[in-house]
Amino acid sequence: MLNLLEESTTFRLGDLYDDYEVMAPCTMNTSHQVELAVGAYLHSIICILGLVGNALVIATFAGYKRTRSVTDVFLLNVAVSDLLFVAALPLIIYSEHWAWPLGGASCKLLRAAYSVNLYSGMLLLACVSADRYASVVHARRSLGRRSLLSCRLLCGLVWVLAVTLSLPTVLFYQRYRPAHSMPQDETERFPSNDSSEAGYVCDFQFPDENLAQTMKVVVPGLQMAVGFFLPLLIMLFCYAGVLRTLLGARSFQRHRAIRLVLLVVALFVACHLPYNATLLYETLHKFTLSSCGEADALQATKSATKGVAYLHCCLNPALYAFAGASFRSHFKKMVGDLFYMGGRLGSSRHRSRDTSNMYVSSRRSGASNASSFTM
């Protein structure tokens, strides 16, 4: 509903009123159908796979990777960022399509969590590519420099930068009731029942028009520059150097490593490039007039490509963590231990049940013997 209400177009009724410009909301039927389909199916898949996959990565690193490497620390932070992102995603989708029933503080907190994890996840993937570049291309020189302390400091810097970039979200996201949804009747405007939350949204709200125009360019510009183009450039540079080194190496695992590098880059571009290209087009045409059909098609494209971009947080565990032989061995050990513990628990319950049955049987036999003796 929010997208339907916030997208509007200016058109002139030339045949009827030559001197008036009328603002009217677009119907946005196509984008509404796309958003319903993406929300019902794609976002559900993203939430389920993202929660399960990243939770398994965190559990494996937390319990079975006690001697962590620099790469492990980066991957653990990526998994935490993705897990928090998919955990906030259902509420984000709800706030974009329906009224926001919670308070203003929760609105700011939710949007801040979304923004922080978006920035941190992308920047941490760039750190992973830089770490792989250092470990493959400059293996000897990087031995003394790739310390756990420097890695943790870099991860902390990434989180601080993500929080800083999310400050506009914290400052300008508000829970408010748009003017077009305000009730016309005074008894409706001040209802006696305080539980009525219809019409309230969680969205950007600015004190003046000039600031609104500036921030509506700055916020998506930062998201594209820091959240996509900068990580993409770092990944292309680093993985290009990794590929050159792998192509010159003589190893039976060379081809598998090359395929993995190409897959990582290809999926990153395939997931994030369509949405950022759509966001760039929308930002460049933010203040130009467009027809309802064009606005509807743009919003539908943005919704579909955004869902594809979100899909990347489900692929990160398979691309980064489960691709490593060391992680897979620890994960198999964790699963084996869980099955072993489950089997022991089941067998202990079975033994306790048998013991209880034997105890009841012995009590019954003892009672029978006692009764025969007293008779």
PDB file of N, CA, C and O in Angstrom, residues 280-329:
ATOM      1  N   LEU A 280      19.837   3.201  -9.790  1.00  0.00           N
ATOM      2  CA  LEU A 280      20.520   4.320 -10.436  1.00  0.00           C
ATOM      3  C   LEU A 280      19.579   5.048 -11.394  1.00  0.00           C
ATOM      4  O   LEU A 280      19.523   6.288 -11.412  1.00  0.00           O
ATOM      5  N   TYR A 281      18.834   4.281 -12.182  1.00  0.00           N
ATOM      6  CA  TYR A 281      17.876   4.894 -13.112  1.00  0.00           C
ATOM      7  C   TYR A 281      16.812   5.674 -12.355  1.00  0.00           C
ATOM      8  O   TYR A 281      16.463   6.798 -12.735  1.00  0.00           O
ATOM      9  N   GLU A 282      16.311   5.102 -11.268  1.00  0.00           N
ATOM     10  CA  GLU A 282      15.284   5.785 -10.476  1.00  0.00           C
ATOM     11  C   GLU A 282      15.835   7.076  -9.862  1.00  0.00           C
ATOM     12  O   GLU A 282      15.144   8.101  -9.835  1.00  0.00           O
ATOM     13  N   THR A 283      17.075   7.039  -9.387  1.00  0.00           N
ATOM     14  CA  THR A 283      17.669   8.227  -8.770  1.00  0.00           C
ATOM     15  C   THR A 283      17.900   9.332  -9.796  1.00  0.00           C
ATOM     16  O   THR A 283      17.650  10.517  -9.518  1.00  0.00           O
ATOM     17  N   LEU A 284      18.339   8.975 -10.981  1.00  0.00           N
ATOM     18  CA  LEU A 284      18.579   9.972 -12.030  1.00  0.00           C
ATOM     19  C   LEU A 284      17.287  10.608 -12.520  1.00  0.00           C
ATOM     20  O   LEU A 284      17.292  11.753 -12.993  1.00  0.00           O
ATOM     21  N   HIS A 285      16.191   9.860 -12.440  1.00  0.00           N
ATOM     22  CA  HIS A 285      14.892  10.369 -12.902  1.00  0.00           C
ATOM     23  C   HIS A 285      13.957  10.660 -11.731  1.00  0.00           C
ATOM     24  O   HIS A 285      12.729  10.637 -11.888  1.00  0.00           O
ATOM     25  N   LYS A 286      14.538  10.940 -10.573  1.00  0.00           N
ATOM     26  CA  LYS A 286      13.739  11.123  -9.366  1.00  0.00           C
ATOM     27  C   LYS A 286      12.792  12.306  -9.474  1.00  0.00           C
ATOM     28  O   LYS A 286      11.643  12.242  -9.019  1.00  0.00           O
ATOM     29  N   PHE A 287      13.242  13.392 -10.086  1.00  0.00           N
ATOM     30  CA  PHE A 287      12.456  14.621 -10.089  1.00  0.00           C
ATOM     31  C   PHE A 287      11.962  14.990 -11.481  1.00  0.00           C
ATOM     32  O   PHE A 287      11.701  16.159 -11.772  1.00  0.00           O
ATOM     33  N   THR A 288      11.838  14.010 -12.349  1.00  0.00           N
ATOM     34  CA  THR A 288      11.263  14.226 -13.673  1.00  0.00           C
ATOM     35  C   THR A 288       9.882  13.591 -13.737  1.00  0.00           C
ATOM     36  O   THR A 288       9.623  12.573 -13.086  1.00  0.00           O
ATOM     37  N   LEU A 289       9.009  14.215 -14.512  1.00  0.00           N
ATOM     38  CA  LEU A 289       7.650  13.711 -14.631  1.00  0.00           C
ATOM     39  C   LEU A 289       7.630  12.432 -15.451  1.00  0.00           C
ATOM     40  O   LEU A 289       8.366  12.274 -16.411  1.00  0.00           O
ATOM     41  N   SER A 290       6.786  11.521 -15.060  1.00  0.00           N
ATOM     42  CA  SER A 290       6.639  10.264 -15.785  1.00  0.00           C
ATOM     43  C   SER A 290       5.189   9.845 -15.740  1.00  0.00           C
ATOM     44  O   SER A 290       4.427  10.249 -14.854  1.00  0.00           O
ATOM     45  N   SER A 291       4.808   9.029 -16.701  1.00  0.00           N
ATOM     46  CA  SER A 291       3.442   8.541 -16.757  1.00  0.00           C
ATOM     47  C   SER A 291       3.224   7.464 -15.706  1.00  0.00           C
ATOM     48  O   SER A 291       4.174   6.910 -15.138  1.00  0.00           O
ATOM     49  N   CYS A 292       1.964   7.127 -15.465  1.00  0.00           N
ATOM     50  CA  CYS A 292       1.657   6.079 -14.504  1.00  0.00           C
ATOM     51  C   CYS A 292       2.201   4.736 -14.960  1.00  0.00           C
ATOM     52  O   CYS A 292       2.654   3.935 -14.145  1.00  0.00           O
ATOM     53  N   GLY A 293       2.159   4.498 -16.270  1.00  0.00           N
ATOM     54  CA  GLY A 293       2.694   3.238 -16.794  1.00  0.00           C
ATOM     55  C   GLY A 293       4.181   3.095 -16.550  1.00  0.00           C
ATOM     56  O   GLY A 293       4.659   2.023 -16.165  1.00  0.00           O
ATOM     57  N   GLU A 294       4.929   4.188 -16.769  1.00  0.00           N
ATOM     58  CA  GLU A 294       6.369   4.152 -16.532  1.00  0.00           C
ATOM     59  C   GLU A 294       6.682   3.977 -15.045  1.00  0.00           C
ATOM     60  O   GLU A 294       7.578   3.204 -14.686  1.00  0.00           O
ATOM     61  N   ALA A 295       5.948   4.688 -14.186  1.00  0.00           N
ATOM     62  CA  ALA A 295       6.171   4.550 -12.744  1.00  0.00           C
ATOM     63  C   ALA A 295       5.830   3.143 -12.272  1.00  0.00           C
ATOM     64  O   ALA A 295       6.531   2.573 -11.420  1.00  0.00           O
ATOM     65  N   ASP A 296       4.772   2.575 -12.820  1.00  0.00           N
ATOM     66  CA  ASP A 296       4.367   1.217 -12.446  1.00  0.00           C
ATOM     67  C   ASP A 296       5.426   0.199 -12.877  1.00  0.00           C
ATOM     68  O   ASP A 296       5.795  -0.702 -12.107  1.00  0.00           O
ATOM     69  N   ALA A 297       5.929   0.340 -14.113  1.00  0.00           N
ATOM     70  CA  ALA A 297       6.951  -0.596 -14.606  1.00  0.00           C
ATOM     71  C   ALA A 297       8.243  -0.468 -13.809  1.00  0.00           C
ATOM     72  O   ALA A 297       8.903  -1.475 -13.496  1.00  0.00           O
ATOM     73  N   LEU A 298       8.625   0.768 -13.456  1.00  0.00           N
ATOM     74  CA  LEU A 298       9.853   0.965 -12.687  1.00  0.00           C
ATOM     75  C   LEU A 298       9.732   0.352 -11.296  1.00  0.00           C
ATOM     76  O   LEU A 298      10.661  -0.309 -10.814  1.00  0.00           O
ATOM     77  N   GLN A 299       8.586   0.552 -10.644  1.00  0.00           N
ATOM     78  CA  GLN A 299       8.403  -0.006  -9.312  1.00  0.00           C
ATOM     79  C   GLN A 299       8.366  -1.531  -9.344  1.00  0.00           C
ATOM     80  O   GLN A 299       8.899  -2.200  -8.442  1.00  0.00           O
ATOM     81  N   ALA A 300       7.747  -2.098 -10.385  1.00  0.00           N
ATOM     82  CA  ALA A 300       7.718  -3.560 -10.519  1.00  0.00           C
ATOM     83  C   ALA A 300       9.123  -4.111 -10.729  1.00  0.00           C
ATOM     84  O   ALA A 300       9.511  -5.130 -10.130  1.00  0.00           O
ATOM     85  N   THR A 301       9.912  -3.438 -11.570  1.00  0.00           N
ATOM     86  CA  THR A 301      11.290  -3.872 -11.808  1.00  0.00           C
ATOM     87  C   THR A 301      12.128  -3.756 -10.543  1.00  0.00           C
ATOM     88  O   THR A 301      12.930  -4.643 -10.214  1.00  0.00           O
ATOM     89  N   LYS A 302      11.926  -2.684  -9.797  1.00  0.00           N
ATOM     90  CA  LYS A 302      12.674  -2.490  -8.558  1.00  0.00           C
ATOM     91  C   LYS A 302      12.340  -3.570  -7.533  1.00  0.00           C
ATOM     92  O   LYS A 302      13.225  -4.095  -6.853  1.00  0.00           O
ATOM     93  N   SER A 303      11.070  -3.933  -7.430  1.00  0.00           N
ATOM     94  CA  SER A 303      10.668  -4.963  -6.467  1.00  0.00           C
ATOM     95  C   SER A 303      11.258  -6.317  -6.831  1.00  0.00           C
ATOM     96  O   SER A 303      11.754  -7.054  -5.971  1.00  0.00           O
ATOM     97  N   ALA A 304      11.213  -6.659  -8.133  1.00  0.00           N
ATOM     98  CA  ALA A 304      11.737  -7.957  -8.570  1.00  0.00           C
ATOM     99  C   ALA A 304      13.245  -8.036  -8.405  1.00  0.00           C
ATOM    100  O   ALA A 304      13.785  -9.026  -7.894  1.00  0.00           O
ATOM    101  N   THR A 305      13.958  -6.992  -8.817  1.00  0.00           N
ATOM    102  CA  THR A 305      15.419  -7.016  -8.716  1.00  0.00           C
ATOM    103  C   THR A 305      15.895  -6.919  -7.271  1.00  0.00           C
ATOM    104  O   THR A 305      16.947  -7.454  -6.924  1.00  0.00           O
ATOM    105  N   LYS A 306      15.115  -6.262  -6.413  1.00  0.00           N
ATOM    106  CA  LYS A 306      15.478  -6.211  -4.997  1.00  0.00           C
ATOM    107  C   LYS A 306      15.399  -7.609  -4.381  1.00  0.00           C
ATOM    108  O   LYS A 306      16.253  -7.996  -3.576  1.00  0.00           O
ATOM    109  N   GLY A 307      14.371  -8.368  -4.752  1.00  0.00           N
ATOM    110  CA  GLY A 307      14.268  -9.737  -4.258  1.00  0.00           C
ATOM    111  C   GLY A 307      15.442 -10.592  -4.691  1.00  0.00           C
ATOM    112  O   GLY A 307      15.957 -11.407  -3.915  1.00  0.00           O
ATOM    113  N   VAL A 308      15.889 -10.415  -5.940  1.00  0.00           N
ATOM    114  CA  VAL A 308      17.058 -11.155  -6.425  1.00  0.00           C
ATOM    115  C   VAL A 308      18.309 -10.748  -5.664  1.00  0.00           C
ATOM    116  O   VAL A 308      19.159 -11.583  -5.333  1.00  0.00           O
ATOM    117  N   ALA A 309      18.443  -9.452  -5.347  1.00  0.00           N
ATOM    118  CA  ALA A 309      19.607  -8.987  -4.580  1.00  0.00           C
ATOM    119  C   ALA A 309      19.608  -9.587  -3.174  1.00  0.00           C
ATOM    120  O   ALA A 309      20.664  -9.982  -2.657  1.00  0.00           O
ATOM    121  N   TYR A 310      18.445  -9.671  -2.550  1.00  0.00           N
ATOM    122  CA  TYR A 310      18.355 -10.271  -1.221  1.00  0.00           C
ATOM    123  C   TYR A 310      18.736 -11.747  -1.235  1.00  0.00           C
ATOM    124  O   TYR A 310      19.193 -12.283  -0.217  1.00  0.00           O
ATOM    125  N   LEU A 311      18.566 -12.387  -2.375  1.00  0.00           N
ATOM    126  CA  LEU A 311      18.862 -13.815  -2.476  1.00  0.00           C
ATOM    127  C   LEU A 311      20.331 -14.127  -2.207  1.00  0.00           C
ATOM    128  O   LEU A 311      20.683 -15.250  -1.828  1.00  0.00           O
ATOM    129  N   HIS A 312      21.196 -13.140  -2.363  1.00  0.00           N
ATOM    130  CA  HIS A 312      22.630 -13.374  -2.207  1.00  0.00           C
ATOM    131  C   HIS A 312      23.007 -13.753  -0.781  1.00  0.00           C
ATOM    132  O   HIS A 312      23.973 -14.491  -0.568  1.00  0.00           O
ATOM    133  N   CYS A 313      22.239 -13.276   0.206  1.00  0.00           N
ATOM    134  CA  CYS A 313      22.568 -13.613   1.589  1.00  0.00           C
ATOM    135  C   CYS A 313      22.302 -15.087   1.887  1.00  0.00           C
ATOM    136  O   CYS A 313      22.819 -15.621   2.869  1.00  0.00           O
ATOM    137  N   CYS A 314      21.496 -15.751   1.059  1.00  0.00           N
ATOM    138  CA  CYS A 314      21.310 -17.201   1.206  1.00  0.00           C
ATOM    139  C   CYS A 314      22.434 -17.986   0.536  1.00  0.00           C
ATOM    140  O   CYS A 314      22.705 -19.127   0.919  1.00  0.00           O
ATOM    141  N   LEU A 315      23.061 -17.372  -0.467  1.00  0.00           N
ATOM    142  CA  LEU A 315      24.126 -18.055  -1.203  1.00  0.00           C
ATOM    143  C   LEU A 315      25.480 -17.917  -0.528  1.00  0.00           C
ATOM    144  O   LEU A 315      26.379 -18.728  -0.776  1.00  0.00           O
ATOM    145  N   ASN A 316      25.650 -16.901   0.319  1.00  0.00           N
ATOM    146  CA  ASN A 316      26.951 -16.680   0.952  1.00  0.00           C
ATOM    147  C   ASN A 316      27.465 -17.874   1.749  1.00  0.00           C
ATOM    148  O   ASN A 316      28.656 -18.196   1.673  1.00  0.00           O
ATOM    149  N   PRO A 317      26.620 -18.565   2.550  1.00  0.00           N
ATOM    150  CA  PRO A 317      27.151 -19.738   3.270  1.00  0.00           C
ATOM    151  C   PRO A 317      27.720 -20.798   2.342  1.00  0.00           C
ATOM    152  O   PRO A 317      28.781 -21.375   2.626  1.00  0.00           O
ATOM    153  N   ALA A 318      27.041 -21.073   1.231  1.00  0.00           N
ATOM    154  CA  ALA A 318      27.528 -22.092   0.294  1.00  0.00           C
ATOM    155  C   ALA A 318      28.761 -21.614  -0.458  1.00  0.00           C
ATOM    156  O   ALA A 318      29.677 -22.397  -0.731  1.00  0.00           O
ATOM    157  N   LEU A 319      28.805 -20.325  -0.798  1.00  0.00           N
ATOM    158  CA  LEU A 319      29.917 -19.814  -1.602  1.00  0.00           C
ATOM    159  C   LEU A 319      31.200 -19.641  -0.798  1.00  0.00           C
ATOM    160  O   LEU A 319      32.298 -19.833  -1.326  1.00  0.00           O
ATOM    161  N   TYR A 320      31.072 -19.281   0.468  1.00  0.00           N
ATOM    162  CA  TYR A 320      32.249 -18.915   1.240  1.00  0.00           C
ATOM    163  C   TYR A 320      32.589 -19.940   2.321  1.00  0.00           C
ATOM    164  O   TYR A 320      33.728 -20.384   2.427  1.00  0.00           O
ATOM    165  N   ALA A 321      31.619 -20.321   3.126  1.00  0.00           N
ATOM    166  CA  ALA A 321      31.920 -21.206   4.255  1.00  0.00           C
ATOM    167  C   ALA A 321      31.963 -22.670   3.828  1.00  0.00           C
ATOM    168  O   ALA A 321      32.974 -23.363   4.006  1.00  0.00           O
ATOM    169  N   PHE A 322      30.872 -23.164   3.230  1.00  0.00           N
ATOM    170  CA  PHE A 322      30.799 -24.584   2.897  1.00  0.00           C
ATOM    171  C   PHE A 322      31.727 -24.975   1.749  1.00  0.00           C
ATOM    172  O   PHE A 322      31.931 -26.164   1.510  1.00  0.00           O
ATOM    173  N   ALA A 323      32.273 -23.994   1.043  1.00  0.00           N
ATOM    174  CA  ALA A 323      33.223 -24.311  -0.022  1.00  0.00           C
ATOM    175  C   ALA A 323      34.581 -24.730   0.515  1.00  0.00           C
ATOM    176  O   ALA A 323      35.380 -25.342  -0.196  1.00  0.00           O
ATOM    177  N   GLY A 324      34.882 -24.418   1.767  1.00  0.00           N
ATOM    178  CA  GLY A 324      36.168 -24.768   2.358  1.00  0.00           C
ATOM    179  C   GLY A 324      36.165 -26.163   2.948  1.00  0.00           C
ATOM    180  O   GLY A 324      35.212 -26.568   3.634  1.00  0.00           O
ATOM    181  N   ALA A 325      37.227 -26.906   2.682  1.00  0.00           N
ATOM    182  CA  ALA A 325      37.312 -28.285   3.173  1.00  0.00           C
ATOM    183  C   ALA A 325      37.376 -28.326   4.695  1.00  0.00           C
ATOM    184  O   ALA A 325      36.777 -29.202   5.324  1.00  0.00           O
ATOM    185  N   SER A 326      38.072 -27.377   5.303  1.00  0.00           N
ATOM    186  CA  SER A 326      38.184 -27.357   6.757  1.00  0.00           C
ATOM    187  C   SER A 326      36.828 -27.117   7.406  1.00  0.00           C
ATOM    188  O   SER A 326      36.458 -27.776   8.376  1.00  0.00           O
ATOM    189  N   PHE A 327      36.073 -26.171   6.848  1.00  0.00           N
ATOM    190  CA  PHE A 327      34.752 -25.898   7.413  1.00  0.00           C
ATOM    191  C   PHE A 327      33.840 -27.112   7.246  1.00  0.00           C
ATOM    192  O   PHE A 327      33.081 -27.452   8.167  1.00  0.00           O
ATOM    193  N   ARG A 328      33.884 -27.743   6.096  1.00  0.00           N
ATOM    194  CA  ARG A 328      33.024 -28.913   5.871  1.00  0.00           C
ATOM    195  C   ARG A 328      33.339 -30.020   6.860  1.00  0.00           C
ATOM    196  O   ARG A 328      32.430 -30.700   7.356  1.00  0.00           O
ATOM    197  N   SER A 329      34.615 -30.226   7.160  1.00  0.00           N
ATOM    198  CA  SER A 329      34.973 -31.277   8.110  1.00  0.00           C
ATOM    199  C   SER A 329      34.451 -30.951   9.508  1.00  0.00           C
ATOM    200  O   SER A 329      33.937 -31.834  10.211  1.00  0.00           O
TER     201      SER A 329
END
